[in-house]
């Protein structure tokens, strides 16, 4: 990694408070330990994306949300996020390469790959999305895609270690 992870044992109180609050529901990762060099950056990228992910899961379900986010990470070739989602799917005994996705899940995966590939969605794909989803869902799905791409870029640019944090 180009930037060290924050050392929680010597971190300022503001950082320790952010971590304590975050750990109430989520695990610590190398990305988060890197972002914690600045609490505002941490809240902006991590906390906001978790809030949005909860909304995405409410609208389309956890499994579909995980597939969508994993497809974006694979398309972006982000080792950190791809490894994270791969471990998550493995825990649920899902092989992404051979899994029998629903039509809606396949559509979300195609949409995620399209926005991650070149920030463009064909008119045909957009029409299918609009036929399948409410405007609110499409807005949340697209916004979550943008957050995933931002996470992927952050990890890749700073060469964040993809290994799980040993707790």
Short mmCIF file of C-alpha atoms in Angstrom, two decimals:
data_model
loop_
_atom_site.label_atom_id
_atom_site.label_comp_id
_atom_site.label_asym_id
_atom_site.label_seq_id
_atom_site.Cartn_x
_atom_site.Cartn_y
_atom_site.Cartn_z
CA UNK A 1 0.00 0.00 0.00
CA UNK A 2 1.18 3.52 -0.71
CA UNK A 3 -0.32 4.84 2.51
CA UNK A 4 -0.02 3.15 5.87
CA UNK A 5 -3.04 1.96 7.76
CA UNK A 6 -3.96 4.02 10.78
CA UNK A 7 -2.65 2.59 14.06
CA UNK A 8 -5.72 2.42 16.26
CA UNK A 9 -3.64 2.18 19.42
CA UNK A 10 -2.21 5.66 18.82
CA UNK A 11 -5.07 7.16 16.80
CA UNK A 12 -6.75 10.38 17.95
CA UNK A 13 -9.99 10.09 19.91
CA UNK A 14 -12.01 11.25 16.87
CA UNK A 15 -10.71 8.27 14.85
CA UNK A 16 -11.28 5.77 17.68
CA UNK A 17 -14.85 7.08 18.11
CA UNK A 18 -15.52 6.69 14.36
CA UNK A 19 -14.19 3.13 14.49
CA UNK A 20 -16.19 2.23 17.60
CA UNK A 21 -19.35 3.58 16.00
CA UNK A 22 -18.66 1.77 12.73
CA UNK A 23 -17.79 -1.54 14.37
CA UNK A 24 -21.22 -1.66 15.98
CA UNK A 25 -22.43 -3.15 12.70
CA UNK A 26 -19.50 -3.73 10.34
CA UNK A 27 -16.04 -5.22 10.15
CA UNK A 28 -12.82 -3.30 9.89
CA UNK A 29 -10.98 -3.52 6.55
CA UNK A 30 -7.66 -2.26 5.21
CA UNK A 31 -9.57 0.26 3.09
CA UNK A 32 -11.22 1.68 6.21
CA UNK A 33 -7.94 1.73 8.13
CA UNK A 34 -6.44 3.73 5.26
CA UNK A 35 -9.41 6.11 4.97
CA UNK A 36 -9.27 6.78 8.72
CA UNK A 37 -6.30 9.08 8.21
CA UNK A 38 -9.14 11.57 7.78
CA UNK A 39 -12.49 11.01 9.53
CA UNK A 40 -14.39 13.18 7.02
CA UNK A 41 -13.05 11.08 4.13
CA UNK A 42 -13.98 7.92 6.05
CA UNK A 43 -17.52 9.14 6.70
CA UNK A 44 -17.96 10.35 3.13
CA UNK A 45 -16.86 7.20 1.37
CA UNK A 46 -17.59 4.46 3.89
CA UNK A 47 -20.46 5.56 6.09
CA UNK A 48 -22.40 7.11 3.19
CA UNK A 49 -21.93 4.03 1.04
CA UNK A 50 -23.13 1.77 3.88
CA UNK A 51 -26.21 3.93 4.35
CA UNK A 52 -26.89 3.80 0.63
CA UNK A 53 -26.26 0.05 0.54
CA UNK A 54 -28.90 -0.46 3.25
CA UNK A 55 -31.33 1.48 1.06
CA UNK A 56 -30.34 -0.57 -1.99
CA UNK A 57 -30.94 -3.79 -0.06
CA UNK A 58 -34.34 -2.52 1.06
CA UNK A 59 -35.30 -1.83 -2.55
CA UNK A 60 -33.87 -4.87 -4.35
CA UNK A 61 -32.77 -7.36 -1.66
CA UNK A 62 -29.37 -8.20 -0.19
CA UNK A 63 -28.48 -10.96 -2.63
CA UNK A 64 -29.19 -8.83 -5.70
CA UNK A 65 -27.29 -5.90 -4.16
CA UNK A 66 -24.26 -8.11 -3.45
CA UNK A 67 -24.29 -9.51 -7.00
CA UNK A 68 -24.56 -6.00 -8.46
CA UNK A 69 -21.71 -4.62 -6.36
CA UNK A 70 -19.51 -7.63 -7.05
CA UNK A 71 -20.10 -7.29 -10.81
CA UNK A 72 -18.95 -3.66 -10.64
CA UNK A 73 -15.82 -4.62 -8.70
CA UNK A 74 -15.00 -7.40 -11.14
CA UNK A 75 -15.51 -5.11 -14.12
CA UNK A 76 -13.32 -2.43 -12.49
CA UNK A 77 -10.77 -5.16 -11.74
CA UNK A 78 -10.56 -3.96 -8.14
CA UNK A 79 -8.74 -6.62 -6.17
CA UNK A 80 -9.84 -5.33 -2.75
CA UNK A 81 -13.58 -5.18 -3.41
CA UNK A 82 -13.58 -8.28 -5.63
CA UNK A 83 -11.84 -10.26 -2.88
CA UNK A 84 -14.30 -8.94 -0.29
CA UNK A 85 -17.38 -9.94 -2.31
CA UNK A 86 -15.81 -13.23 -3.37
CA UNK A 87 -15.34 -14.17 0.31
CA UNK A 88 -18.91 -13.06 1.04
CA UNK A 89 -20.36 -15.17 -1.77
CA UNK A 90 -18.15 -18.12 -0.83
CA UNK A 91 -19.54 -17.98 2.73
CA UNK A 92 -22.99 -18.34 1.17
CA UNK A 93 -21.82 -21.20 -1.10
CA UNK A 94 -22.35 -19.17 -4.28
CA UNK A 95 -20.06 -19.55 -7.29
CA UNK A 96 -20.53 -16.36 -9.30
CA UNK A 97 -19.32 -18.02 -12.51
CA UNK A 98 -21.89 -20.82 -12.45
CA UNK A 99 -24.74 -19.50 -10.31
CA UNK A 100 -28.27 -19.53 -11.79
CA UNK A 101 -29.18 -15.85 -11.49
CA UNK A 102 -32.74 -14.62 -11.80
CA UNK A 103 -33.58 -12.43 -14.80
CA UNK A 104 -33.58 -9.35 -12.54
CA UNK A 105 -30.17 -10.27 -11.09
CA UNK A 106 -28.73 -10.79 -14.58
CA UNK A 107 -30.05 -7.37 -15.60
CA UNK A 108 -28.47 -5.72 -12.54
CA UNK A 109 -25.16 -7.46 -13.23
CA UNK A 110 -25.23 -6.29 -16.85
CA UNK A 111 -26.05 -2.73 -15.73
CA UNK A 112 -23.26 -2.76 -13.13
CA UNK A 113 -20.74 -3.98 -15.67
CA UNK A 114 -21.85 -1.34 -18.19
CA UNK A 115 -21.48 1.60 -15.82
CA UNK A 116 -18.15 0.31 -14.52
CA UNK A 117 -16.80 -0.42 -18.00
CA UNK A 118 -17.27 2.95 -19.64
CA UNK A 119 -19.83 5.01 -17.68
CA UNK A 120 -22.32 4.51 -20.46
CA UNK A 121 -25.46 2.45 -20.67
CA UNK A 122 -26.98 1.60 -24.02
CA UNK A 123 -30.49 2.79 -24.74
CA UNK A 124 -31.67 -0.82 -24.92
CA UNK A 125 -30.26 -1.67 -21.50
CA UNK A 126 -31.68 1.51 -20.00
CA UNK A 127 -35.12 0.71 -21.42
CA UNK A 128 -34.97 -2.75 -19.84
CA UNK A 129 -33.98 -1.21 -16.51
CA UNK A 130 -36.86 1.28 -16.74
CA UNK A 131 -39.33 -1.49 -17.60
CA UNK A 132 -38.20 -3.52 -14.60
CA UNK A 133 -37.53 -0.89 -11.94
CA UNK A 134 -39.15 2.14 -10.39
CA UNK A 135 -37.36 5.47 -10.82
CA UNK A 136 -36.42 5.43 -7.12
CA UNK A 137 -34.79 2.03 -7.52
CA UNK A 138 -32.88 3.11 -10.61
CA UNK A 139 -31.60 6.23 -8.83
CA UNK A 140 -30.40 4.24 -5.80
CA UNK A 141 -28.89 1.46 -7.94
CA UNK A 142 -26.98 3.98 -10.06
CA UNK A 143 -25.82 5.99 -7.05
CA UNK A 144 -24.59 2.82 -5.32
CA UNK A 145 -22.74 1.94 -8.52
CA UNK A 146 -20.98 5.29 -8.41
CA UNK A 147 -20.00 4.68 -4.77
CA UNK A 148 -18.66 1.23 -5.67
CA UNK A 149 -16.58 2.70 -8.46
CA UNK A 150 -15.24 5.34 -6.05
CA UNK A 151 -14.33 2.62 -3.52
CA UNK A 152 -12.66 0.60 -6.26
CA UNK A 153 -10.64 3.58 -7.48
CA UNK A 154 -9.58 4.53 -3.95
CA UNK A 155 -8.32 1.00 -3.30
CA UNK A 156 -6.56 0.69 -6.64
CA UNK A 157 -4.98 4.14 -6.67
CA UNK A 158 -3.57 3.74 -3.16
CA UNK A 159 -2.78 0.04 -3.67
CA UNK A 160 -4.70 -0.98 -0.54
CA UNK A 161 -3.95 -4.50 0.70
CA UNK A 162 -6.86 -6.83 -0.22
CA UNK A 163 -6.17 -9.27 2.65
CA UNK A 164 -8.76 -9.40 5.42
CA UNK A 165 -7.83 -7.55 8.61
CA UNK A 166 -6.80 -9.95 11.36
CA UNK A 167 -8.91 -9.20 14.41
#
